[in-house]
Amino acid sequence: MTLKIVPSIARHSRWIIPQSSKRQWRFFTTGLQMRSDALAVHRNKPHNKPSIPFKFNSQNLALIDEILNRYPPQYKKAAVMPLLDLGQRQHGFTSISVMNEVARILEMPPMRVYEVATFYTMYNREPVGKYFVQVCTTTPCQLGGCGSDIIVKAISDHLGITAGHTTEDNLFTFIEVECLGACVNAPMVQINDDYYEDLTPESIVSLLTALRESALAAAESGKTAKVPHPGPLSGRESCENSAGLTNLQSPTWSPDQLRKDGQL
């Protein structure tokens, strides 16, 4: 009986031993680990650290009072987004000091403010240039008009920077963004608070040149150069058909007007 058992153990042991020595765990992902600046974390920098004081000016404090009046007192923390926007407009970007001041005013944990500021992409956690150029590269802008890829190349060639960078004179910061909701006038770009649409490589270069000249004129003499009006740069007023009106050309009927063809 023993002779029958021992060979059986020997046969199976060669499978048991190697398997038991193998690693029995694995990573959830095989991608590279993201560290430091790639994560939504704060690292103290000379221009962005809690020791740098920030207070809202008197004009923005009046706006804050007006905003808070829209909310019940126990729910004033719901105003965190407009207050962060005010802080960014005053300070230039949403620094850690801006977030802490918003948390103090709204009497909410600073971490709750950090969560909002790091989730929404409209809050810039690093300084940007005087003109913040955000080019939409989502599918409608890639397919509409000349295509956003050509616009991106024209901007990069003209400014001498690629997406995610700022020019040396701190005039322009250029990034690519997702859909900005002006698909019918694609391709388009948002510069600060203004939309410029129906772009071509020539029109976007002319626009950037006009903005630079305006900034330089303001710095030298306090005057501003002529900058194209926001909206379509193709001559359209809005999003009407560029070929002219093709529908709704017949008379509109109202209850006090009868058709002459005898039809109801």
C-alpha positions as CSV (number, residue, x, y, z in Angstrom):
1,M,0.0,0.0,0.0
2,T,2.8,2.3,0.9
3,L,4.4,1.8,-2.5
4,K,1.3,2.9,-4.2
5,I,1.0,6.1,-2.2
6,V,4.6,7.3,-2.4
7,P,4.7,7.4,-6.2
8,S,1.4,9.3,-6.3
9,I,2.8,11.9,-3.9
10,A,5.9,12.3,-6.0
11,R,4.0,12.8,-9.2
12,H,1.8,15.6,-7.7
13,S,4.4,17.3,-5.7
14,R,6.1,18.7,-8.8
15,W,2.9,20.7,-9.6
16,I,2.2,21.7,-6.0
17,I,5.6,23.1,-5.1
18,P,6.1,25.4,-8.1
19,Q,2.6,26.8,-7.8
20,S,2.9,27.6,-4.1
21,S,6.1,29.6,-4.8
22,K,4.5,31.8,-7.4
23,R,3.2,35.3,-6.6
24,Q,-0.5,35.2,-5.8
25,W,-1.2,38.9,-6.2
26,R,-1.1,41.5,-8.9
27,F,-1.5,45.2,-9.5
28,F,-5.0,46.6,-10.4
29,T,-3.4,48.3,-13.4
30,T,-0.3,47.7,-15.5
31,G,0.0,51.4,-16.3
32,L,2.7,53.7,-14.9
33,Q,2.2,55.1,-11.5
34,M,1.2,58.8,-11.4
35,R,3.2,60.9,-9.0
36,S,3.4,64.4,-7.7
37,D,2.2,67.1,-10.2
38,A,0.2,64.5,-12.2
39,L,-2.2,64.1,-9.3
40,A,-4.7,66.6,-7.9
41,V,-2.5,67.5,-5.0
42,H,-0.9,70.8,-3.7
43,R,2.9,71.3,-3.6
44,N,4.0,74.6,-2.0
45,K,5.8,76.9,-4.4
46,P,7.1,80.4,-4.0
47,H,4.1,81.9,-5.8
48,N,1.5,79.5,-4.3
49,K,1.7,78.6,-0.6
50,P,-0.6,79.2,2.4
51,S,1.7,81.9,3.9
52,I,0.9,84.3,1.0
53,P,-2.0,86.4,2.2
54,F,-5.1,86.9,0.2
55,K,-8.2,89.0,1.0
56,F,-11.0,90.0,-1.3
57,N,-11.1,93.7,-2.2
58,S,-14.0,95.9,-1.3
59,Q,-15.8,95.5,-4.6
60,N,-15.7,91.7,-4.5
61,L,-16.8,91.7,-0.8
62,A,-19.9,93.6,-1.9
63,L,-20.5,91.0,-4.7
64,I,-20.0,88.2,-2.1
65,D,-22.7,89.7,0.1
66,E,-25.0,89.8,-2.9
67,I,-24.2,86.2,-3.8
68,L,-24.7,84.9,-0.2
69,N,-28.2,86.6,-0.1
70,R,-29.3,84.1,-2.7
71,Y,-28.8,81.2,-0.3
72,P,-30.3,80.3,3.0
73,P,-27.7,81.0,5.8
74,Q,-27.4,77.3,6.6
75,Y,-26.6,76.5,2.9
76,K,-24.2,79.3,2.1
77,K,-21.5,76.8,1.3
78,A,-23.4,76.2,-1.9
79,A,-21.8,79.5,-3.1
80,V,-18.3,78.0,-3.2
81,M,-18.1,78.0,-7.0
82,P,-19.0,81.7,-7.6
83,L,-16.7,82.7,-4.7
84,L,-13.8,80.7,-6.2
85,D,-14.4,82.4,-9.5
86,L,-14.3,85.8,-7.9
87,G,-11.0,84.9,-6.2
88,Q,-9.5,83.7,-9.4
89,R,-10.5,86.8,-11.2
90,Q,-9.0,89.0,-8.5
91,H,-5.8,87.0,-7.9
92,G,-5.2,85.7,-11.4
93,F,-5.5,82.0,-10.5
94,T,-7.0,79.8,-7.8
95,S,-4.1,79.6,-5.3
96,I,-4.2,77.7,-2.0
97,S,-4.6,81.1,-0.3
98,V,-7.7,81.9,-2.4
99,M,-9.2,78.5,-1.5
100,N,-8.5,79.0,2.2
101,E,-10.1,82.4,2.2
102,V,-13.2,81.1,0.5
103,A,-13.4,78.3,3.1
104,R,-13.1,80.9,5.9
105,I,-15.9,83.0,4.5
106,L,-18.3,80.1,3.9
107,E,-17.3,78.4,7.2
108,M,-16.6,75.1,5.6
109,P,-13.6,72.7,5.9
110,P,-10.9,73.8,3.5
111,M,-10.7,70.3,2.1
112,R,-14.3,70.7,0.8
113,V,-13.1,73.8,-1.1
114,Y,-10.0,71.9,-2.4
115,E,-12.3,69.2,-3.8
116,V,-14.3,71.7,-5.8
117,A,-11.2,73.6,-7.1
118,T,-9.4,70.4,-8.2
119,F,-12.5,68.8,-9.8
120,Y,-13.6,71.6,-12.1
121,T,-11.2,72.6,-14.9
122,M,-12.2,76.2,-15.1
123,Y,-10.3,76.9,-11.9
124,N,-6.6,77.5,-12.8
125,R,-4.4,76.3,-10.0
126,E,-1.3,77.8,-11.7
127,P,-0.9,81.3,-13.1
128,V,-1.9,81.9,-16.7
129,G,-1.1,84.6,-19.2
130,K,-3.1,87.8,-19.8
131,Y,-4.9,86.0,-22.6
132,F,-6.0,82.5,-21.7
133,V,-6.4,80.7,-25.1
134,Q,-8.6,77.6,-24.8
135,V,-9.0,75.7,-28.1
136,C,-11.8,73.2,-28.4
137,T,-10.5,69.9,-30.0
138,T,-13.6,67.7,-29.5
139,T,-15.1,65.9,-32.5
140,P,-17.4,68.7,-33.9
141,C,-14.5,71.2,-33.9
142,Q,-12.2,68.6,-35.4
143,L,-14.7,68.0,-38.3
144,G,-16.2,71.5,-38.7
145,G,-14.8,74.1,-41.0
146,C,-11.1,73.7,-41.5
147,G,-10.8,71.5,-38.4
148,S,-9.3,72.3,-35.0
149,D,-6.1,70.4,-35.7
150,I,-5.1,73.1,-38.2
151,I,-6.1,75.8,-35.7
152,V,-3.9,74.3,-33.0
153,K,-1.0,74.1,-35.4
154,A,-1.5,77.8,-36.4
155,I,-1.6,78.9,-32.8
156,S,1.5,76.8,-31.9
157,D,3.5,78.1,-34.9
158,H,2.5,81.7,-34.2
159,L,3.0,81.8,-30.4
160,G,6.0,79.4,-30.5
161,I,4.6,77.2,-27.7
162,T,2.6,74.0,-27.5
163,A,-0.5,73.3,-25.6
164,G,-0.1,73.6,-21.8
165,H,2.5,76.3,-21.9
166,T,2.7,80.1,-21.6
167,T,4.7,82.5,-23.8
168,E,7.8,84.1,-22.3
169,D,6.2,87.5,-22.1
170,N,3.3,86.0,-20.1
171,L,0.7,87.3,-22.6
172,F,-0.7,84.0,-23.8
173,T,-1.4,80.7,-22.2
174,F,-2.5,78.0,-24.6
175,I,-4.4,74.8,-23.8
176,E,-6.7,72.3,-25.5
177,V,-10.1,71.8,-23.9
178,E,-13.2,69.7,-24.4
179,C,-16.5,70.8,-25.9
180,L,-17.3,74.5,-25.2
181,G,-20.9,74.3,-26.6
182,A,-20.4,76.3,-29.8
183,C,-20.4,73.3,-32.2
184,V,-22.5,74.9,-34.9
185,N,-19.7,77.5,-35.4
186,A,-16.8,75.1,-35.3
187,P,-13.9,75.4,-35.0
188,M,-13.8,77.9,-32.1
189,V,-11.7,79.2,-29.3
190,Q,-12.4,80.8,-25.9
191,I,-10.0,83.6,-25.0
192,N,-10.7,84.7,-21.4
193,D,-14.5,85.1,-21.3
194,D,-15.0,85.6,-25.1
195,Y,-15.8,83.1,-27.8
196,Y,-14.3,83.4,-31.3
197,E,-15.9,81.1,-33.9
198,D,-15.7,80.1,-37.5
199,L,-12.0,80.1,-37.3
200,T,-9.4,79.7,-40.1
201,P,-5.6,79.7,-39.7
202,E,-5.5,83.2,-41.0
203,S,-8.2,84.6,-38.7
204,I,-6.8,83.1,-35.6
205,V,-3.3,84.5,-36.3
206,S,-4.9,87.9,-37.0
207,L,-6.8,87.7,-33.7
208,L,-3.7,86.8,-31.7
209,T,-1.7,89.6,-33.4
210,A,-4.5,92.1,-32.5
211,L,-4.5,91.0,-28.9
212,R,-0.8,91.3,-28.6
213,E,-0.8,94.8,-30.2
214,S,-3.7,95.8,-27.8
215,A,-1.7,94.7,-24.8
216,L,1.5,96.4,-25.9
217,A,-0.4,99.6,-26.7
218,A,-2.1,99.6,-23.3
219,A,1.3,99.1,-21.6
220,E,3.0,101.9,-23.6
221,S,0.4,104.6,-23.8
222,G,-2.7,103.4,-21.9
223,K,-4.6,103.0,-25.2
224,T,-6.0,99.9,-26.7
225,A,-5.7,98.7,-30.3
226,K,-8.7,97.4,-32.3
227,V,-9.5,93.8,-31.5
228,P,-12.1,91.7,-33.5
229,H,-15.5,91.6,-31.9
230,P,-16.3,88.2,-30.2
231,G,-18.4,85.8,-32.1
232,P,-18.1,84.3,-35.7
233,L,-15.1,85.7,-37.6
234,S,-16.6,84.7,-40.9
235,G,-19.1,87.5,-41.2
236,R,-22.0,85.7,-39.7
237,E,-24.0,87.4,-37.0
238,S,-24.7,84.3,-35.1
239,C,-25.2,80.7,-36.2
240,E,-27.4,81.4,-39.2
241,N,-26.8,79.5,-42.5
242,S,-23.8,81.1,-44.2
243,A,-25.5,80.5,-47.6
244,G,-28.5,82.6,-46.6
245,L,-32.0,81.7,-45.5
246,T,-33.2,78.4,-46.9
247,N,-36.3,77.7,-44.9
248,L,-39.1,79.6,-43.1
249,Q,-39.5,81.7,-46.1
250,S,-43.3,81.3,-46.5
251,P,-45.7,83.6,-44.6
252,T,-46.4,82.8,-40.9
253,W,-50.1,82.2,-40.2
254,S,-51.8,83.5,-37.1
255,P,-55.4,83.0,-35.8
256,D,-56.5,86.3,-37.2
257,Q,-55.3,85.5,-40.7
258,L,-57.1,83.2,-43.2
259,R,-55.5,81.3,-46.0
260,K,-56.7,82.2,-49.5
261,D,-56.3,78.8,-50.9
262,G,-59.2,77.4,-49.0
263,Q,-57.2,75.1,-46.8
264,L,-57.5,75.1,-43.1
